[in-house]
Short mmCIF file of C-alpha atoms and ligand atoms in Angstrom, two decimals:
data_model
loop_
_atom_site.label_atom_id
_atom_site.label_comp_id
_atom_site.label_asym_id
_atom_site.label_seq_id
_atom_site.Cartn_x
_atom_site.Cartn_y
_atom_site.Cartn_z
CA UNK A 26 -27.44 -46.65 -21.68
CA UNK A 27 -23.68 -46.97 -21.59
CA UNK A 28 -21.76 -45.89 -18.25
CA UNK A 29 -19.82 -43.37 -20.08
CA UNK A 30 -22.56 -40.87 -20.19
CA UNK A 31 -23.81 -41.53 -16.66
CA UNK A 32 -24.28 -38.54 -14.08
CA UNK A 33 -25.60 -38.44 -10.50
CA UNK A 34 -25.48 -34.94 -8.49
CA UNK A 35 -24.90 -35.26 -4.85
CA UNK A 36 -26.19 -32.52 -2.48
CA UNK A 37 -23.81 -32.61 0.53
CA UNK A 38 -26.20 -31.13 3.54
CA UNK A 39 -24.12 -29.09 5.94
CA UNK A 40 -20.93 -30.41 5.91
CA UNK A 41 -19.37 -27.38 8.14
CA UNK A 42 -21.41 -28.53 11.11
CA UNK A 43 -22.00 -32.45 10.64
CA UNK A 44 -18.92 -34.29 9.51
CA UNK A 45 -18.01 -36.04 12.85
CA UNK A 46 -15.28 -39.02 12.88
CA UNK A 47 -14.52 -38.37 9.07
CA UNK A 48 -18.15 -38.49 7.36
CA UNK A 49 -16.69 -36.83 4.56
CA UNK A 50 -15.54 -40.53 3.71
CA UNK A 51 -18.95 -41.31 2.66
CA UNK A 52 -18.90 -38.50 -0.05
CA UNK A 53 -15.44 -39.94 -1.69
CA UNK A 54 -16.15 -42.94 -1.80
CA UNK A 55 -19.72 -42.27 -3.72
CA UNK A 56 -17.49 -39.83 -5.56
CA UNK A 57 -14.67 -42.61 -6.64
CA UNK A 58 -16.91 -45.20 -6.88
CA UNK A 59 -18.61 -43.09 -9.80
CA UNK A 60 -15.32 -41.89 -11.38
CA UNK A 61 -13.67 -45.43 -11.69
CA UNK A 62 -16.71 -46.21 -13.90
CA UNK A 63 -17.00 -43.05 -16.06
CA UNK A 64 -19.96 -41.82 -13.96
CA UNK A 65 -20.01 -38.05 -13.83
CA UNK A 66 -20.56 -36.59 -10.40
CA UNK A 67 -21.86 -32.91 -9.38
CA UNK A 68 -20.95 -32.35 -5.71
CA UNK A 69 -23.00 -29.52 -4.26
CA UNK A 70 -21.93 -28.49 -0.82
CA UNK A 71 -25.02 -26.67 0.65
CA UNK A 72 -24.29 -24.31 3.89
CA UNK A 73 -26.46 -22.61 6.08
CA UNK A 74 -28.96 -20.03 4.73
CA UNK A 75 -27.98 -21.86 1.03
CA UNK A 76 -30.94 -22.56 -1.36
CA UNK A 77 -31.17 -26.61 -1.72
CA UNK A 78 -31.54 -27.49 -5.39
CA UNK A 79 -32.41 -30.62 -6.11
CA UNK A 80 -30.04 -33.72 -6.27
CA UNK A 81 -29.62 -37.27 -6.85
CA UNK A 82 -28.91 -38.26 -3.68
CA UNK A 83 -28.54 -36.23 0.12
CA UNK A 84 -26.02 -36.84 2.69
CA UNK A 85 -25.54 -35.31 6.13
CA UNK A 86 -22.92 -36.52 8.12
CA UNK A 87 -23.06 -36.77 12.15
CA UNK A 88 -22.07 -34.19 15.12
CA UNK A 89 -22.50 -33.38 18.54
CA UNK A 90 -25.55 -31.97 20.45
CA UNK A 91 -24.07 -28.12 19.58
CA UNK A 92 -23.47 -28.65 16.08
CA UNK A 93 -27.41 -30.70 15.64
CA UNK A 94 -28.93 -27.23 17.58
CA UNK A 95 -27.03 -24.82 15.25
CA UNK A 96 -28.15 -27.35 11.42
CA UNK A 97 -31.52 -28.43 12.88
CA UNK A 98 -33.56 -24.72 12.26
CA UNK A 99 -31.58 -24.24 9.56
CA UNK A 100 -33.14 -27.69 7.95
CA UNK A 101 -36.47 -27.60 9.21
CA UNK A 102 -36.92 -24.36 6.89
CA UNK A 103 -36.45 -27.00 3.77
CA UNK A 104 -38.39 -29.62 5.59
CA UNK A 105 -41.27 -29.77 2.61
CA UNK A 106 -39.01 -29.20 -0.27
CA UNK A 107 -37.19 -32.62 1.00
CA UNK A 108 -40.03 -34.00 1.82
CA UNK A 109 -41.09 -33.72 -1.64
CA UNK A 110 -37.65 -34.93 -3.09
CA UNK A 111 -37.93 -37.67 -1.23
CA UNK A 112 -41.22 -38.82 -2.23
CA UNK A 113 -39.83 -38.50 -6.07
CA UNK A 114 -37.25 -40.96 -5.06
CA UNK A 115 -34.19 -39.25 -4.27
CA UNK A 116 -31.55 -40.71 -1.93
CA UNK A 117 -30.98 -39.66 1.22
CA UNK A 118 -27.93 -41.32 3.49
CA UNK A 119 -28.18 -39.79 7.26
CA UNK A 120 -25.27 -40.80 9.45
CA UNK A 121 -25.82 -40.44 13.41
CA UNK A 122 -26.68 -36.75 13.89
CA UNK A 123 -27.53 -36.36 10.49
CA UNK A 124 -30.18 -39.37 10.96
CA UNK A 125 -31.26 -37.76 13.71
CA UNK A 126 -32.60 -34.48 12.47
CA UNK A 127 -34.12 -37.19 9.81
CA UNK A 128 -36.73 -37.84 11.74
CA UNK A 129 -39.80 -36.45 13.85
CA UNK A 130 -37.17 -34.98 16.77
CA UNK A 131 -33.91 -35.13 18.79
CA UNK A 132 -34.49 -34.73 22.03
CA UNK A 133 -31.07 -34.31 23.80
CA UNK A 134 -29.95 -34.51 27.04
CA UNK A 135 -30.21 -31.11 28.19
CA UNK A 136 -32.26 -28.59 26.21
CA UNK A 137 -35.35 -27.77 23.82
CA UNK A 138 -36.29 -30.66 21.72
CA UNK A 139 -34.70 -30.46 18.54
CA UNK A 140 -37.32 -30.70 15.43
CA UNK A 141 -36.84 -32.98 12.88
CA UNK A 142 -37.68 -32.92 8.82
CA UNK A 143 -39.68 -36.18 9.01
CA UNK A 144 -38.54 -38.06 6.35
CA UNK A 145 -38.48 -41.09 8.63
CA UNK A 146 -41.01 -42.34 10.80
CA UNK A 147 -38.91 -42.06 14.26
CA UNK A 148 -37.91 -40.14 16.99
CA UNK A 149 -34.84 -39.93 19.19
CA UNK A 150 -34.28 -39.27 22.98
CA UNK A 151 -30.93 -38.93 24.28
CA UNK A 152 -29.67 -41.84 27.02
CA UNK A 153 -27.93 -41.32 30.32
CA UNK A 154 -25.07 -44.10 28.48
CA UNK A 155 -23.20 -43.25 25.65
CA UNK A 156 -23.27 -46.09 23.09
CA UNK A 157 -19.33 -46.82 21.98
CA UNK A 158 -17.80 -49.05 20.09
CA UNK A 159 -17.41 -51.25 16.55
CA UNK A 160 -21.00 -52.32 15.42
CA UNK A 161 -21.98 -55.17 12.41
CA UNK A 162 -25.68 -55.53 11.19
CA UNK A 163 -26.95 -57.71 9.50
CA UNK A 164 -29.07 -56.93 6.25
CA UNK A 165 -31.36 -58.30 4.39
CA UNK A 166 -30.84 -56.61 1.48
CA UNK A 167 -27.44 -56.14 0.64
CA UNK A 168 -25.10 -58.64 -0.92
CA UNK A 169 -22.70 -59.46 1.43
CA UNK A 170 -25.41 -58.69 4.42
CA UNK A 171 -23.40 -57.00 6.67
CA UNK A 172 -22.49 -53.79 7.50
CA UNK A 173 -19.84 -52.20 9.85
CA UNK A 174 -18.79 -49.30 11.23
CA UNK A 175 -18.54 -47.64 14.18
CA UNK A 176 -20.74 -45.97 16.71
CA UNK A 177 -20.70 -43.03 18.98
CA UNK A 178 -23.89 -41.52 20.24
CA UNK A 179 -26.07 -41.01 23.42
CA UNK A 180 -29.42 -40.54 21.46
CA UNK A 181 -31.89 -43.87 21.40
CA UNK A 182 -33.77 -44.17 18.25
CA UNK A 183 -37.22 -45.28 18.07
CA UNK A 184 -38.74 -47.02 14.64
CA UNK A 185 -42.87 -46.19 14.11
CA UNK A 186 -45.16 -47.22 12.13
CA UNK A 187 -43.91 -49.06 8.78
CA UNK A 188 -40.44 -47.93 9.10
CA UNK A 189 -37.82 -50.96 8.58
CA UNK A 190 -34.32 -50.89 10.36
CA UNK A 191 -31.34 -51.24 8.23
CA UNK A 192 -30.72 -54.16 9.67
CA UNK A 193 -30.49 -57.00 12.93
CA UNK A 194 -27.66 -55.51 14.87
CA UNK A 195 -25.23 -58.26 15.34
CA UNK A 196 -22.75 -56.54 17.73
CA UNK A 197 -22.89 -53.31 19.30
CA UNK A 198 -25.93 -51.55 20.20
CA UNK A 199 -27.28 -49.60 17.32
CA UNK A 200 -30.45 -47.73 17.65
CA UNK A 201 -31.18 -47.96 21.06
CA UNK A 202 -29.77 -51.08 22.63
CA UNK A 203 -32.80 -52.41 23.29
CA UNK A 204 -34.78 -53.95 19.87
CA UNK A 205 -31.70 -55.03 18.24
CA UNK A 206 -31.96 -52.89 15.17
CA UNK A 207 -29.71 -50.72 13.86
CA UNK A 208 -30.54 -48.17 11.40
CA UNK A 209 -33.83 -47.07 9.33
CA UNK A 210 -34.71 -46.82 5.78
CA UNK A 211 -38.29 -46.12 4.04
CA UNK A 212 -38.46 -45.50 0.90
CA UNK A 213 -34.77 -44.30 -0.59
CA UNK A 214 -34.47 -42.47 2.51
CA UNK A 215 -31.58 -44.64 4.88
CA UNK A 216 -30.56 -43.75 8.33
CA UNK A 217 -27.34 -44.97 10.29
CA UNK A 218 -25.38 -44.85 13.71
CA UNK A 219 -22.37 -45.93 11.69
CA UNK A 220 -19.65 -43.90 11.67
CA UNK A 221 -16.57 -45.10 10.85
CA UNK A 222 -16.57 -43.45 7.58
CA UNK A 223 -19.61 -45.67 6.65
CA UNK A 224 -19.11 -46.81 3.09
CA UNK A 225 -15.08 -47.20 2.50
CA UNK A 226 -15.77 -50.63 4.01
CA UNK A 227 -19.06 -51.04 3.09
CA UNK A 228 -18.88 -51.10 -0.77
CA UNK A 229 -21.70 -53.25 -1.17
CA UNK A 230 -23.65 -50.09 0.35
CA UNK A 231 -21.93 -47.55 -1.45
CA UNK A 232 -22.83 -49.80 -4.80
CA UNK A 233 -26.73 -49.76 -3.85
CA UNK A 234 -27.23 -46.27 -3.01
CA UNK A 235 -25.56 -45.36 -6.55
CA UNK A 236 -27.42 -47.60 -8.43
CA UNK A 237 -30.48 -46.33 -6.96
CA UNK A 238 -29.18 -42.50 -7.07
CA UNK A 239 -28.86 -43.63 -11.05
CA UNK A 240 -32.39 -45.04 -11.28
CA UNK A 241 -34.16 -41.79 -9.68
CA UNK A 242 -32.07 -39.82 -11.99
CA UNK A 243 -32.98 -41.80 -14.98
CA UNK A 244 -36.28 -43.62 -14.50
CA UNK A 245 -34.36 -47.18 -15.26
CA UNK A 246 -32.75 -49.93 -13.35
CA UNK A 247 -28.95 -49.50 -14.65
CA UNK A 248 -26.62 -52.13 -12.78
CA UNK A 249 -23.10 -50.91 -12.39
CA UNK A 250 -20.33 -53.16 -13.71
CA UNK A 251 -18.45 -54.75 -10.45
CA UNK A 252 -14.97 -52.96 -9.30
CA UNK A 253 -12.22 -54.99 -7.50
CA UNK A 254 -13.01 -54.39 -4.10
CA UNK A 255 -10.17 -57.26 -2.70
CA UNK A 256 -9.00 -54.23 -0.16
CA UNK A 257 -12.56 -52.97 0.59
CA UNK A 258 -13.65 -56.63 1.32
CA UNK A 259 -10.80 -57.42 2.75
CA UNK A 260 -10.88 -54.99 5.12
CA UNK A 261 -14.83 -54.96 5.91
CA UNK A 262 -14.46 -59.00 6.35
CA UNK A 263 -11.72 -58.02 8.95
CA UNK A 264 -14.30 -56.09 11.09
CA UNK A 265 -17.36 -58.51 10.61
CA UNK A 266 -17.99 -59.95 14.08
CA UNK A 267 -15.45 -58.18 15.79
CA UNK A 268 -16.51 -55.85 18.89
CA UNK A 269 -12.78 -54.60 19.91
N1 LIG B 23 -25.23 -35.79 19.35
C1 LIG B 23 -25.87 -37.04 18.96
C2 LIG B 23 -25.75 -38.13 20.04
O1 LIG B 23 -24.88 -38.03 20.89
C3 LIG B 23 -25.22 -37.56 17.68
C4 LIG B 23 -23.76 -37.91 17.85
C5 LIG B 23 -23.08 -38.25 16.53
O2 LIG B 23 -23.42 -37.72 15.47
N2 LIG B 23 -22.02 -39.11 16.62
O3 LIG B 23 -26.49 -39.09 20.02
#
């Protein structure tokens, strides 16, 4: 199937309430990445009390403890229907907050526990430290490994049952400063503290969650032809390693 006539649809969860430190990144670069190869992309920005259709792929960006209390009901109500699209293979990228609220529950600092949609197996309890600073992780699945970004969160997150990290965290803290792992990911469904915005310097990311937003939308393996990513690289090479 040629590129030309390529389409993914990207439902953007929330992006009034959880788009902390520039999350919106994420979305243009998925966005550009697409265009620059003829790839058609529907970008659904779904508010509160909005019906969620279904998409290619799901992002929800981070926020603070306010912002999680006023999204998280508002979620839970949809918390089958994504469970669903998730078990039909659809994409799902949930960045600090937005991770949060993908799993069992938040529990922050002060407060009722906030319920999560369960689409990963883990739960999150807010710290007495907050967790600051530049972060790399090393994959095992991505081509180069690493990621980086940035973190900024109080809440520790705890992996269960057969739910992998995204990767070793190399420096910074990650989920909980404790096990060394950063992130989560079970099935298409991928969890991250990174902030930073995430995938501007992490094409190699960016790259994989397209080609797999493709694949759910068309039932095939389709391998996108490479872009010059000197800057990108350039830039996320520049980072790799570095805590300050
Ligand atoms: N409020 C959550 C925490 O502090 C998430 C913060 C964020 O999205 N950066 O852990």
């Amino acid at each position: 199937m040629k590129e030309g006539s390529l389409k993914i649809s990207i439902g953007h969860l929330y992006p009034k309430h959880l788009n902390l430190y520039g999350d919106m990144g994420n979305i243009i670069t998925l966005t550009k990445r697409c265009e620059w190869r003829g790839i058609d992309v529907e970008y659904d920005p779904i508010g509160v009390g909005d019906r969620i259709k279904e998409h290619d792929l799901y992002f929800i960006g981070g926020g603070q403890d306010r912002q999680q209390i006023e999204v998280a009901e508002e979620l839970y109500k949809h918390k089958e229907f994504l469970q669903e699209e998730r078990d039909n293979n659809a994409v799902f990228l949930g960045i600090c907050g937005g991770y949060q609220l993908f799993g069992h529950y938040y529990q922050p600092f002060d407060g009722d526990k906030l319920k999560g949609i369960s689409l990963l197996d883990v739960y999150t309890v807010a710290g007495k430290k907050r967790f600051i600073g530049n972060v790399t992780v090393e994959t095992d699945f991505l081509t180069p490994k690493t990621l980086v970004g940035f973190e900024n969160h109080s809440g520790l997150t705890y992996l269960q049952g057969d739910t992998k990290p995204l990767g070793e965290v190399a420096v910074g803290n990650g989920n909980n400063g404790e096990d060394k792992t950063e992130g989560a990911q079970y099935k298409n469904v991928f969890g991250t503290y990174l902030h930073g915005s995430l995938l501007p310097k992490n094409p190699n990311f960016a790259d994989y969650l397209i080609e797999l937003a493709l694949e759910k939308r068309y039932g095939e393996k389709i391998v996108l032809k490479k872009l010059d990513d000197e800057l990108e690289l350039a830039t996320h090479n520049s980072l790799v390693g570095k805590a300050y």
